Amino acid sequence: TVETPKGTLSIDVAYSVDGSPLLLDTLLYVDDVAGYAYMVNDVEYYLSDIKLIRSDSSEISVRNYQFMKAGRAGGSHFTISGIDTGSYCGISFNIGLTPSLNTFGKLPDIQDNQSMQWPAQYGNGYYFFRFSGGFGNPGDTSLLPFEMALGDNDNLVAYRFYSAVHIGLQTNSVAFEMNLNEWLKHPNDYDFNIYGPFSAGNPVAMGLLKANGADAVIIR
């Protein structure tokens, strides 16, 4: 049998707030739902079950999981090698970890994975997504902390993009963009003053975030 030649896929994620590039640690952004200003200190999450979709709708798995961190050199970019060359009609993945990976200790014992341990009082596993910073209501003289966090197997956010991906012998690229404001506003108005500035362990808050996350990532 003849081996199918292998190629490499490069994946990049850019971060924005309603079209403006994300600047960390800078009070720039306004939640247009609730009217408060906010800044972003960290965006950390896992991608998992990354697959390419063939024209017959079958899929090939190309990466089990990948840790991502906005603002870190290389933290929003990775490459996957050893992929069968050819034309694919799409790509799918999750934000969060699939249940088989979501038991603390299943991932390598390195600092990134340790820091993503889901709080023990809420269950066993890892943070799926963590978007944190500070916010101020009108008239506030100092910022209050917030952390929009997802965890628990029920809160995996699945994405499926039908867009041609060609894997040739050279490195091939796919780019995505995550709009952080989208996590707060569509289809649910997420107001920190109503639902609380910390979502971890709160099923209602995490359900709103999961639904909002469905269109927070687009393919570019």
PDB file of C-alpha atoms in Angstrom:
ATOM      1  CA  THR A   1       0.000   0.000   0.000  1.00  0.00           C
ATOM      2  CA  VAL A   2       1.102   3.541  -0.741  1.00  0.00           C
ATOM      3  CA  GLU A   3       1.368   5.821   2.293  1.00  0.00           C
ATOM      4  CA  THR A   4      -0.614   9.065   2.035  1.00  0.00           C
ATOM      5  CA  PRO A   5       1.826  12.001   2.240  1.00  0.00           C
ATOM      6  CA  LYS A   6       1.585  13.988   5.456  1.00  0.00           C
ATOM      7  CA  GLY A   7       1.210  17.715   5.954  1.00  0.00           C
ATOM      8  CA  THR A   8       1.113  20.250   8.775  1.00  0.00           C
ATOM      9  CA  LEU A   9      -1.695  22.531   9.931  1.00  0.00           C
ATOM     10  CA  SER A  10      -1.045  25.819  11.729  1.00  0.00           C
ATOM     11  CA  ILE A  11      -3.855  27.169  13.915  1.00  0.00           C
ATOM     12  CA  ASP A  12      -3.962  30.776  15.142  1.00  0.00           C
ATOM     13  CA  VAL A  13      -6.484  32.472  17.419  1.00  0.00           C
ATOM     14  CA  ALA A  14      -6.744  36.260  17.581  1.00  0.00           C
ATOM     15  CA  TYR A  15      -8.676  38.031  20.342  1.00  0.00           C
ATOM     16  CA  SER A  16     -10.921  41.048  19.973  1.00  0.00           C
ATOM     17  CA  VAL A  17     -13.637  43.007  21.741  1.00  0.00           C
ATOM     18  CA  ASP A  18     -16.324  43.855  19.185  1.00  0.00           C
ATOM     19  CA  GLY A  19     -13.777  44.311  16.420  1.00  0.00           C
ATOM     20  CA  SER A  20     -11.022  46.044  18.404  1.00  0.00           C
ATOM     21  CA  PRO A  21      -7.909  43.958  19.077  1.00  0.00           C
ATOM     22  CA  LEU A  22      -7.645  42.835  22.686  1.00  0.00           C
ATOM     23  CA  LEU A  23      -5.186  44.752  24.841  1.00  0.00           C
ATOM     24  CA  LEU A  24      -4.560  43.059  28.171  1.00  0.00           C
ATOM     25  CA  ASP A  25      -4.407  44.919  31.494  1.00  0.00           C
ATOM     26  CA  THR A  26      -5.941  48.071  30.017  1.00  0.00           C
ATOM     27  CA  LEU A  27      -9.297  49.563  30.994  1.00  0.00           C
ATOM     28  CA  LEU A  28     -10.643  49.979  27.493  1.00  0.00           C
ATOM     29  CA  TYR A  29     -13.778  47.964  27.032  1.00  0.00           C
ATOM     30  CA  VAL A  30     -17.424  48.513  27.802  1.00  0.00           C
ATOM     31  CA  ASP A  31     -20.001  45.799  28.311  1.00  0.00           C
ATOM     32  CA  ASP A  32     -22.745  47.361  26.224  1.00  0.00           C
ATOM     33  CA  VAL A  33     -25.359  45.201  27.966  1.00  0.00           C
ATOM     34  CA  ALA A  34     -24.693  46.413  31.498  1.00  0.00           C
ATOM     35  CA  GLY A  35     -22.789  49.642  30.826  1.00  0.00           C
ATOM     36  CA  TYR A  36     -19.736  49.034  32.972  1.00  0.00           C
ATOM     37  CA  ALA A  37     -16.156  49.356  31.863  1.00  0.00           C
ATOM     38  CA  TYR A  38     -13.846  46.389  32.108  1.00  0.00           C
ATOM     39  CA  MET A  39     -10.310  45.292  31.485  1.00  0.00           C
ATOM     40  CA  VAL A  40      -9.009  41.821  30.734  1.00  0.00           C
ATOM     41  CA  ASN A  41      -6.071  40.324  32.589  1.00  0.00           C
ATOM     42  CA  ASP A  42      -6.213  36.696  31.419  1.00  0.00           C
ATOM     43  CA  VAL A  43      -7.849  34.485  28.827  1.00  0.00           C
ATOM     44  CA  GLU A  44      -6.978  30.813  29.267  1.00  0.00           C
ATOM     45  CA  TYR A  45      -8.737  27.738  27.915  1.00  0.00           C
ATOM     46  CA  TYR A  46      -8.399  24.321  26.372  1.00  0.00           C
ATOM     47  CA  LEU A  47      -9.286  23.299  22.853  1.00  0.00           C
ATOM     48  CA  SER A  48     -10.074  19.600  22.538  1.00  0.00           C
ATOM     49  CA  ASP A  49     -11.094  16.898  20.080  1.00  0.00           C
ATOM     50  CA  ILE A  50      -9.794  18.854  17.083  1.00  0.00           C
ATOM     51  CA  LYS A  51     -10.948  17.151  13.883  1.00  0.00           C
ATOM     52  CA  LEU A  52     -10.922  17.804  10.167  1.00  0.00           C
ATOM     53  CA  ILE A  53     -14.130  17.042   8.260  1.00  0.00           C
ATOM     54  CA  ARG A  54     -14.023  15.250   4.907  1.00  0.00           C
ATOM     55  CA  SER A  55     -16.466  15.899   2.076  1.00  0.00           C
ATOM     56  CA  ASP A  56     -18.336  12.667   2.933  1.00  0.00           C
ATOM     57  CA  SER A  57     -18.833  14.029   6.501  1.00  0.00           C
ATOM     58  CA  SER A  58     -16.385  11.554   8.012  1.00  0.00           C
ATOM     59  CA  GLU A  59     -13.809  13.057  10.341  1.00  0.00           C
ATOM     60  CA  ILE A  60     -10.189  12.549  11.267  1.00  0.00           C
ATOM     61  CA  SER A  61      -8.908  13.403  14.714  1.00  0.00           C
ATOM     62  CA  VAL A  62      -5.760  15.534  14.584  1.00  0.00           C
ATOM     63  CA  ARG A  63      -5.213  16.686  18.205  1.00  0.00           C
ATOM     64  CA  ASN A  64      -6.707  15.555  21.541  1.00  0.00           C
ATOM     65  CA  TYR A  65      -6.273  18.877  23.320  1.00  0.00           C
ATOM     66  CA  GLN A  66      -4.318  22.123  23.326  1.00  0.00           C
ATOM     67  CA  PHE A  67      -3.881  24.699  26.104  1.00  0.00           C
ATOM     68  CA  MET A  68      -4.262  28.316  24.977  1.00  0.00           C
ATOM     69  CA  LYS A  69      -3.345  31.570  26.731  1.00  0.00           C
ATOM     70  CA  ALA A  70      -3.877  35.022  25.245  1.00  0.00           C
ATOM     71  CA  GLY A  71      -0.924  37.373  25.388  1.00  0.00           C
ATOM     72  CA  ARG A  72       1.734  34.722  25.903  1.00  0.00           C
ATOM     73  CA  ALA A  73       4.288  34.280  23.132  1.00  0.00           C
ATOM     74  CA  GLY A  74       3.064  31.224  21.269  1.00  0.00           C
ATOM     75  CA  GLY A  75       0.042  30.922  23.546  1.00  0.00           C
ATOM     76  CA  SER A  76      -2.485  31.457  20.774  1.00  0.00           C
ATOM     77  CA  HIS A  77      -0.745  29.529  18.030  1.00  0.00           C
ATOM     78  CA  PHE A  78       0.122  25.884  17.525  1.00  0.00           C
ATOM     79  CA  THR A  79       0.892  23.441  14.732  1.00  0.00           C
ATOM     80  CA  ILE A  80      -0.256  19.887  14.137  1.00  0.00           C
ATOM     81  CA  SER A  81       1.902  17.646  11.987  1.00  0.00           C
ATOM     82  CA  GLY A  82       1.363  14.216  10.460  1.00  0.00           C
ATOM     83  CA  ILE A  83      -2.037  14.995   8.874  1.00  0.00           C
ATOM     84  CA  ASP A  84      -3.037  13.140   5.707  1.00  0.00           C
ATOM     85  CA  THR A  85      -2.738  15.528   2.767  1.00  0.00           C
ATOM     86  CA  GLY A  86      -5.863  16.361   0.838  1.00  0.00           C
ATOM     87  CA  SER A  87      -8.842  18.680   0.827  1.00  0.00           C
ATOM     88  CA  TYR A  88     -11.171  18.887   3.793  1.00  0.00           C
ATOM     89  CA  CYS A  89     -14.436  20.794   3.998  1.00  0.00           C
ATOM     90  CA  GLY A  90     -14.277  21.883   7.609  1.00  0.00           C
ATOM     91  CA  ILE A  91     -12.872  21.726  11.108  1.00  0.00           C
ATOM     92  CA  SER A  92     -14.465  21.013  14.494  1.00  0.00           C
ATOM     93  CA  PHE A  93     -13.305  21.339  18.100  1.00  0.00           C
ATOM     94  CA  ASN A  94     -14.494  22.140  21.604  1.00  0.00           C
ATOM     95  CA  ILE A  95     -13.609  24.772  24.133  1.00  0.00           C
ATOM     96  CA  GLY A  96     -13.098  22.635  27.193  1.00  0.00           C
ATOM     97  CA  LEU A  97     -11.906  19.099  27.730  1.00  0.00           C
ATOM     98  CA  THR A  98     -13.747  15.969  26.672  1.00  0.00           C
ATOM     99  CA  PRO A  99     -14.921  13.832  29.625  1.00  0.00           C
ATOM    100  CA  SER A 100     -12.124  11.284  29.141  1.00  0.00           C
ATOM    101  CA  LEU A 101      -9.567  14.047  29.835  1.00  0.00           C
ATOM    102  CA  ASN A 102     -11.508  16.016  32.428  1.00  0.00           C
ATOM    103  CA  THR A 103     -10.260  14.333  35.596  1.00  0.00           C
ATOM    104  CA  PHE A 104      -7.549  16.266  37.391  1.00  0.00           C
ATOM    105  CA  GLY A 105      -4.277  14.406  36.930  1.00  0.00           C
ATOM    106  CA  LYS A 106      -5.135  13.050  33.463  1.00  0.00           C
ATOM    107  CA  LEU A 107      -3.091  15.802  31.788  1.00  0.00           C
ATOM    108  CA  PRO A 108       0.696  16.096  32.216  1.00  0.00           C
ATOM    109  CA  ASP A 109       1.779  17.487  35.584  1.00  0.00           C
ATOM    110  CA  ILE A 110       3.030  20.841  34.321  1.00  0.00           C
ATOM    111  CA  GLN A 111       2.312  24.324  35.631  1.00  0.00           C
ATOM    112  CA  ASP A 112      -0.297  25.277  33.018  1.00  0.00           C
ATOM    113  CA  ASN A 113      -2.389  22.213  33.743  1.00  0.00           C
ATOM    114  CA  GLN A 114      -1.934  22.561  37.498  1.00  0.00           C
ATOM    115  CA  SER A 115      -3.122  26.171  37.346  1.00  0.00           C
ATOM    116  CA  MET A 116      -6.259  25.067  35.489  1.00  0.00           C
ATOM    117  CA  GLN A 117      -7.429  22.726  38.247  1.00  0.00           C
ATOM    118  CA  TRP A 118     -11.161  23.189  38.720  1.00  0.00           C
ATOM    119  CA  PRO A 119     -11.923  24.171  42.338  1.00  0.00           C
ATOM    120  CA  ALA A 120     -12.345  20.957  44.318  1.00  0.00           C
ATOM    121  CA  GLN A 121     -15.585  22.134  45.948  1.00  0.00           C
ATOM    122  CA  TYR A 122     -17.220  22.256  42.502  1.00  0.00           C
ATOM    123  CA  GLY A 123     -16.047  18.822  41.381  1.00  0.00           C
ATOM    124  CA  ASN A 124     -13.018  17.157  39.888  1.00  0.00           C
ATOM    125  CA  GLY A 125     -11.402  18.264  36.647  1.00  0.00           C
ATOM    126  CA  TYR A 126     -10.040  21.340  34.913  1.00  0.00           C
ATOM    127  CA  TYR A 127     -11.184  24.811  34.013  1.00  0.00           C
ATOM    128  CA  PHE A 128     -12.433  24.690  30.430  1.00  0.00           C
ATOM    129  CA  PHE A 129     -12.282  28.451  29.911  1.00  0.00           C
ATOM    130  CA  ARG A 130     -11.277  31.343  32.135  1.00  0.00           C
ATOM    131  CA  PHE A 131     -11.663  35.012  31.189  1.00  0.00           C
ATOM    132  CA  SER A 132     -10.778  37.339  34.059  1.00  0.00           C
ATOM    133  CA  GLY A 133     -10.062  40.952  34.871  1.00  0.00           C
ATOM    134  CA  GLY A 134     -11.624  43.925  36.617  1.00  0.00           C
ATOM    135  CA  PHE A 135     -14.795  45.926  36.070  1.00  0.00           C
ATOM    136  CA  GLY A 136     -16.247  49.184  37.285  1.00  0.00           C
ATOM    137  CA  ASN A 137     -19.833  50.315  37.560  1.00  0.00           C
ATOM    138  CA  PRO A 138     -20.573  54.004  36.876  1.00  0.00           C
ATOM    139  CA  GLY A 139     -19.206  56.073  39.754  1.00  0.00           C
ATOM    140  CA  ASP A 140     -16.841  53.376  41.038  1.00  0.00           C
ATOM    141  CA  THR A 141     -13.420  54.632  42.063  1.00  0.00           C
ATOM    142  CA  SER A 142     -11.769  51.213  41.910  1.00  0.00           C
ATOM    143  CA  LEU A 143     -12.276  48.047  39.923  1.00  0.00           C
ATOM    144  CA  LEU A 144     -13.918  44.907  41.200  1.00  0.00           C
ATOM    145  CA  PRO A 145     -12.543  41.528  40.093  1.00  0.00           C
ATOM    146  CA  PHE A 146     -14.434  39.181  37.787  1.00  0.00           C
ATOM    147  CA  GLU A 147     -13.773  35.711  36.413  1.00  0.00           C
ATOM    148  CA  MET A 148     -15.991  34.172  33.789  1.00  0.00           C
ATOM    149  CA  ALA A 149     -15.187  30.481  34.097  1.00  0.00           C
ATOM    150  CA  LEU A 150     -16.523  27.283  32.594  1.00  0.00           C
ATOM    151  CA  GLY A 151     -15.964  23.774  33.885  1.00  0.00           C
ATOM    152  CA  ASP A 152     -17.922  20.514  34.350  1.00  0.00           C
ATOM    153  CA  ASN A 153     -18.588  18.083  31.515  1.00  0.00           C
ATOM    154  CA  ASP A 154     -21.994  19.637  30.797  1.00  0.00           C
ATOM    155  CA  ASN A 155     -20.388  22.915  29.753  1.00  0.00           C
ATOM    156  CA  LEU A 156     -18.249  21.862  26.795  1.00  0.00           C
ATOM    157  CA  VAL A 157     -18.723  24.427  23.984  1.00  0.00           C
ATOM    158  CA  ALA A 158     -18.696  22.718  20.575  1.00  0.00           C
ATOM    159  CA  TYR A 159     -17.766  24.416  17.299  1.00  0.00           C
ATOM    160  CA  ARG A 160     -18.098  23.142  13.748  1.00  0.00           C
ATOM    161  CA  PHE A 161     -16.956  25.308  10.842  1.00  0.00           C
ATOM    162  CA  TYR A 162     -17.570  24.409   7.214  1.00  0.00           C
ATOM    163  CA  SER A 163     -14.733  26.162   5.434  1.00  0.00           C
ATOM    164  CA  ALA A 164     -12.303  24.556   3.022  1.00  0.00           C
ATOM    165  CA  VAL A 165      -9.034  23.383   4.585  1.00  0.00           C
ATOM    166  CA  HIS A 166      -6.396  22.089   2.211  1.00  0.00           C
ATOM    167  CA  ILE A 167      -3.531  20.090   3.678  1.00  0.00           C
ATOM    168  CA  GLY A 168      -0.565  20.083   1.331  1.00  0.00           C
ATOM    169  CA  LEU A 169       3.110  19.359   1.829  1.00  0.00           C
ATOM    170  CA  GLN A 170       3.728  22.920   2.989  1.00  0.00           C
ATOM    171  CA  THR A 171       2.342  24.236   6.294  1.00  0.00           C
ATOM    172  CA  ASN A 172      -1.307  25.200   5.895  1.00  0.00           C
ATOM    173  CA  SER A 173      -3.007  27.774   8.124  1.00  0.00           C
ATOM    174  CA  VAL A 174      -6.423  28.257   9.677  1.00  0.00           C
ATOM    175  CA  ALA A 175      -7.175  31.426  11.667  1.00  0.00           C
ATOM    176  CA  PHE A 176      -9.914  32.059  14.210  1.00  0.00           C
ATOM    177  CA  GLU A 177     -11.048  35.111  16.133  1.00  0.00           C
ATOM    178  CA  MET A 178     -12.577  35.151  19.611  1.00  0.00           C
ATOM    179  CA  ASN A 179     -14.732  38.149  20.539  1.00  0.00           C
ATOM    180  CA  LEU A 180     -14.659  38.366  24.328  1.00  0.00           C
ATOM    181  CA  ASN A 181     -17.671  40.676  24.523  1.00  0.00           C
ATOM    182  CA  GLU A 182     -19.728  37.975  22.835  1.00  0.00           C
ATOM    183  CA  TRP A 183     -19.384  35.768  25.922  1.00  0.00           C
ATOM    184  CA  LEU A 184     -21.362  38.447  27.784  1.00  0.00           C
ATOM    185  CA  LYS A 185     -24.176  39.325  25.446  1.00  0.00           C
ATOM    186  CA  HIS A 186     -25.642  36.876  22.944  1.00  0.00           C
ATOM    187  CA  PRO A 187     -28.087  35.254  23.266  1.00  0.00           C
ATOM    188  CA  ASN A 188     -27.985  36.039  26.991  1.00  0.00           C
ATOM    189  CA  ASP A 189     -27.324  39.409  28.619  1.00  0.00           C
ATOM    190  CA  TYR A 190     -24.767  38.484  31.257  1.00  0.00           C
ATOM    191  CA  ASP A 191     -24.650  41.247  33.849  1.00  0.00           C
ATOM    192  CA  PHE A 192     -22.080  40.777  36.635  1.00  0.00           C
ATOM    193  CA  ASN A 193     -24.384  42.689  38.978  1.00  0.00           C
ATOM    194  CA  ILE A 194     -27.194  40.148  38.454  1.00  0.00           C
ATOM    195  CA  TYR A 195     -25.479  36.807  37.949  1.00  0.00           C
ATOM    196  CA  GLY A 196     -22.331  37.582  39.897  1.00  0.00           C
ATOM    197  CA  PRO A 197     -18.787  38.348  38.760  1.00  0.00           C
ATOM    198  CA  PHE A 198     -17.623  34.755  39.394  1.00  0.00           C
ATOM    199  CA  SER A 199     -19.346  31.974  37.475  1.00  0.00           C
ATOM    200  CA  ALA A 200     -17.397  28.895  38.648  1.00  0.00           C
ATOM    201  CA  GLY A 201     -19.683  26.419  40.361  1.00  0.00           C
ATOM    202  CA  ASN A 202     -22.833  28.371  39.464  1.00  0.00           C
ATOM    203  CA  PRO A 203     -24.858  26.200  37.037  1.00  0.00           C
ATOM    204  CA  VAL A 204     -27.099  29.071  35.924  1.00  0.00           C
ATOM    205  CA  ALA A 205     -24.198  31.434  35.216  1.00  0.00           C
ATOM    206  CA  MET A 206     -22.187  28.732  33.428  1.00  0.00           C
ATOM    207  CA  GLY A 207     -25.225  27.789  31.335  1.00  0.00           C
ATOM    208  CA  LEU A 208     -25.537  31.394  30.147  1.00  0.00           C
ATOM    209  CA  LEU A 209     -21.833  31.541  29.296  1.00  0.00           C
ATOM    210  CA  LYS A 210     -21.918  28.236  27.453  1.00  0.00           C
ATOM    211  CA  ALA A 211     -24.789  29.445  25.267  1.00  0.00           C
ATOM    212  CA  ASN A 212     -23.075  32.789  24.629  1.00  0.00           C
ATOM    213  CA  GLY A 213     -19.815  31.079  23.745  1.00  0.00           C
ATOM    214  CA  ALA A 214     -21.369  29.267  20.799  1.00  0.00           C
ATOM    215  CA  ASP A 215     -20.803  32.274  18.517  1.00  0.00           C
ATOM    216  CA  ALA A 216     -17.893  33.895  20.351  1.00  0.00           C
ATOM    217  CA  VAL A 217     -15.431  32.214  17.966  1.00  0.00           C
ATOM    218  CA  ILE A 218     -15.481  32.716  14.189  1.00  0.00           C
ATOM    219  CA  ILE A 219     -13.233  31.423  11.427  1.00  0.00           C
ATOM    220  CA  ARG A 220     -11.384  34.144   9.544  1.00  0.00           C
TER     221      ARG A 220
END
